[in-house]
Amino acid sequence: MTGVASTELTTCSNPTPSQEKAIDHATSEMHPEFPEGLFERDAADLCEQLLEKDETKRLGTNGCEEIMAHPWFKNLKWESIITDKKGPPYI
């Protein structure tokens, strides 16, 4: 579910070719696409790992630290977020 949400937030669209919105169906049956023009390589990799069908191989299975350590978050200062030292950006 996190992979679908991340993909939708990045592209403002469902990551599966179908318009089917049933996340359980999309996660288990569909094969999402990550066009290079819309996704950085690390963003696509993060979404692919979060959408891994085999839950034993899915990113985050062994704790949120796996997700936090992904290269897409390399410039994120997790400690500032966890301790509320950094407020959310406003656009």
PDB file of C-alpha atoms in Angstrom:
ATOM      1  CA  MET A   1       0.000   0.000   0.000  1.00  0.00           C
ATOM      2  CA  THR A   2       2.861   2.403   0.736  1.00  0.00           C
ATOM      3  CA  GLY A   3       4.306   1.824  -2.736  1.00  0.00           C
ATOM      4  CA  VAL A   4       0.994   2.621  -4.420  1.00  0.00           C
ATOM      5  CA  ALA A   5       0.575   5.754  -2.323  1.00  0.00           C
ATOM      6  CA  SER A   6       4.165   6.906  -3.017  1.00  0.00           C
ATOM      7  CA  THR A   7       3.690   6.362  -6.723  1.00  0.00           C
ATOM      8  CA  GLU A   8       0.369   8.199  -6.758  1.00  0.00           C
ATOM      9  CA  LEU A   9       1.890  11.124  -4.828  1.00  0.00           C
ATOM     10  CA  THR A  10       4.797  11.345  -7.265  1.00  0.00           C
ATOM     11  CA  THR A  11       2.793  11.153 -10.483  1.00  0.00           C
ATOM     12  CA  CYS A  12      -0.758  12.116  -9.408  1.00  0.00           C
ATOM     13  CA  SER A  13      -1.971   8.910 -11.038  1.00  0.00           C
ATOM     14  CA  ASN A  14      -2.442   5.219 -10.321  1.00  0.00           C
ATOM     15  CA  PRO A  15       0.810   3.274 -11.031  1.00  0.00           C
ATOM     16  CA  THR A  16      -1.027   0.429 -12.725  1.00  0.00           C
ATOM     17  CA  PRO A  17      -2.129   0.533 -16.359  1.00  0.00           C
ATOM     18  CA  SER A  18      -5.693  -0.207 -15.264  1.00  0.00           C
ATOM     19  CA  GLN A  19      -8.031   2.324 -13.682  1.00  0.00           C
ATOM     20  CA  GLU A  20      -8.846  -0.311 -11.057  1.00  0.00           C
ATOM     21  CA  LYS A  21      -8.596   1.372  -7.656  1.00  0.00           C
ATOM     22  CA  ALA A  22      -8.750  -1.768  -5.520  1.00  0.00           C
ATOM     23  CA  ILE A  23      -5.290  -1.602  -3.996  1.00  0.00           C
ATOM     24  CA  ASP A  24      -5.205  -5.257  -3.024  1.00  0.00           C
ATOM     25  CA  HIS A  25      -5.966  -6.257  -6.609  1.00  0.00           C
ATOM     26  CA  ALA A  26      -3.463  -3.765  -8.035  1.00  0.00           C
ATOM     27  CA  THR A  27      -0.723  -4.884  -5.674  1.00  0.00           C
ATOM     28  CA  SER A  28      -1.210  -8.594  -6.272  1.00  0.00           C
ATOM     29  CA  GLU A  29      -2.128  -8.692  -9.962  1.00  0.00           C
ATOM     30  CA  MET A  30      -0.833  -5.633 -11.789  1.00  0.00           C
ATOM     31  CA  HIS A  31       2.659  -4.698 -12.917  1.00  0.00           C
ATOM     32  CA  PRO A  32       3.194  -0.966 -12.382  1.00  0.00           C
ATOM     33  CA  GLU A  33       5.224   1.098 -14.805  1.00  0.00           C
ATOM     34  CA  PHE A  34       7.631   3.857 -13.830  1.00  0.00           C
ATOM     35  CA  PRO A  35       8.375   6.024 -16.884  1.00  0.00           C
ATOM     36  CA  GLU A  36      11.861   7.556 -16.808  1.00  0.00           C
ATOM     37  CA  GLY A  37      10.447  10.991 -17.591  1.00  0.00           C
ATOM     38  CA  LEU A  38       8.349  10.962 -14.421  1.00  0.00           C
ATOM     39  CA  PHE A  39      10.585   9.038 -12.025  1.00  0.00           C
ATOM     40  CA  GLU A  40      14.147   9.471 -10.913  1.00  0.00           C
ATOM     41  CA  ARG A  41      15.951   6.125 -10.841  1.00  0.00           C
ATOM     42  CA  ASP A  42      15.945   6.017  -7.013  1.00  0.00           C
ATOM     43  CA  ALA A  43      12.255   6.988  -6.825  1.00  0.00           C
ATOM     44  CA  ALA A  44      11.309   4.198  -9.234  1.00  0.00           C
ATOM     45  CA  ASP A  45      13.428   1.727  -7.273  1.00  0.00           C
ATOM     46  CA  LEU A  46      11.794   2.772  -3.997  1.00  0.00           C
ATOM     47  CA  CYS A  47       8.297   2.324  -5.427  1.00  0.00           C
ATOM     48  CA  GLU A  48       9.204  -1.036  -6.980  1.00  0.00           C
ATOM     49  CA  GLN A  49      10.582  -2.304  -3.677  1.00  0.00           C
ATOM     50  CA  LEU A  50       7.538  -1.074  -1.744  1.00  0.00           C
ATOM     51  CA  LEU A  51       5.248  -2.774  -4.281  1.00  0.00           C
ATOM     52  CA  GLU A  52       7.120  -6.113  -4.161  1.00  0.00           C
ATOM     53  CA  LYS A  53       4.480  -8.832  -4.305  1.00  0.00           C
ATOM     54  CA  ASP A  54       6.435 -11.212  -2.075  1.00  0.00           C
ATOM     55  CA  GLU A  55       5.920  -9.680   1.351  1.00  0.00           C
ATOM     56  CA  THR A  56       9.040 -11.413   2.689  1.00  0.00           C
ATOM     57  CA  LYS A  57      11.147  -9.452   0.163  1.00  0.00           C
ATOM     58  CA  ARG A  58       9.236  -6.149   0.347  1.00  0.00           C
ATOM     59  CA  LEU A  59      11.171  -3.099   1.523  1.00  0.00           C
ATOM     60  CA  GLY A  60      10.261  -2.390   5.129  1.00  0.00           C
ATOM     61  CA  THR A  61       9.490  -5.990   6.043  1.00  0.00           C
ATOM     62  CA  ASN A  62      12.275  -5.892   8.621  1.00  0.00           C
ATOM     63  CA  GLY A  63      11.377  -2.450   9.956  1.00  0.00           C
ATOM     64  CA  CYS A  64      11.028   1.133   8.829  1.00  0.00           C
ATOM     65  CA  GLU A  65      14.807   1.572   8.955  1.00  0.00           C
ATOM     66  CA  GLU A  66      14.992  -0.313   5.650  1.00  0.00           C
ATOM     67  CA  ILE A  67      12.813   2.319   4.032  1.00  0.00           C
ATOM     68  CA  MET A  68      14.633   5.163   5.735  1.00  0.00           C
ATOM     69  CA  ALA A  69      17.980   3.832   4.441  1.00  0.00           C
ATOM     70  CA  HIS A  70      16.849   3.750   0.802  1.00  0.00           C
ATOM     71  CA  PRO A  71      18.983   5.974  -1.489  1.00  0.00           C
ATOM     72  CA  TRP A  72      15.955   8.089  -2.465  1.00  0.00           C
ATOM     73  CA  PHE A  73      16.014   9.487   1.088  1.00  0.00           C
ATOM     74  CA  LYS A  74      19.790  10.101   1.133  1.00  0.00           C
ATOM     75  CA  ASN A  75      19.440  13.875   1.611  1.00  0.00           C
ATOM     76  CA  LEU A  76      16.705  13.619   4.217  1.00  0.00           C
ATOM     77  CA  LYS A  77      17.745  14.275   7.801  1.00  0.00           C
ATOM     78  CA  TRP A  78      15.553  11.740   9.566  1.00  0.00           C
ATOM     79  CA  GLU A  79      16.669  12.820  13.036  1.00  0.00           C
ATOM     80  CA  SER A  80      15.313  16.341  12.439  1.00  0.00           C
ATOM     81  CA  ILE A  81      11.970  14.917  11.386  1.00  0.00           C
ATOM     82  CA  ILE A  82      11.737  12.352  14.176  1.00  0.00           C
ATOM     83  CA  THR A  83      12.535  14.943  16.865  1.00  0.00           C
ATOM     84  CA  ASP A  84      10.270  17.601  15.292  1.00  0.00           C
ATOM     85  CA  LYS A  85      13.229  19.975  14.917  1.00  0.00           C
ATOM     86  CA  LYS A  86      12.331  20.530  11.292  1.00  0.00           C
ATOM     87  CA  GLY A  87       8.864  21.707  10.331  1.00  0.00           C
ATOM     88  CA  PRO A  88       7.110  20.634   7.166  1.00  0.00           C
ATOM     89  CA  PRO A  89       7.827  22.651   4.024  1.00  0.00           C
ATOM     90  CA  TYR A  90       5.105  24.993   2.877  1.00  0.00           C
ATOM     91  CA  ILE A  91       4.580  25.819  -0.764  1.00  0.00           C
TER      92      ILE A  91
END
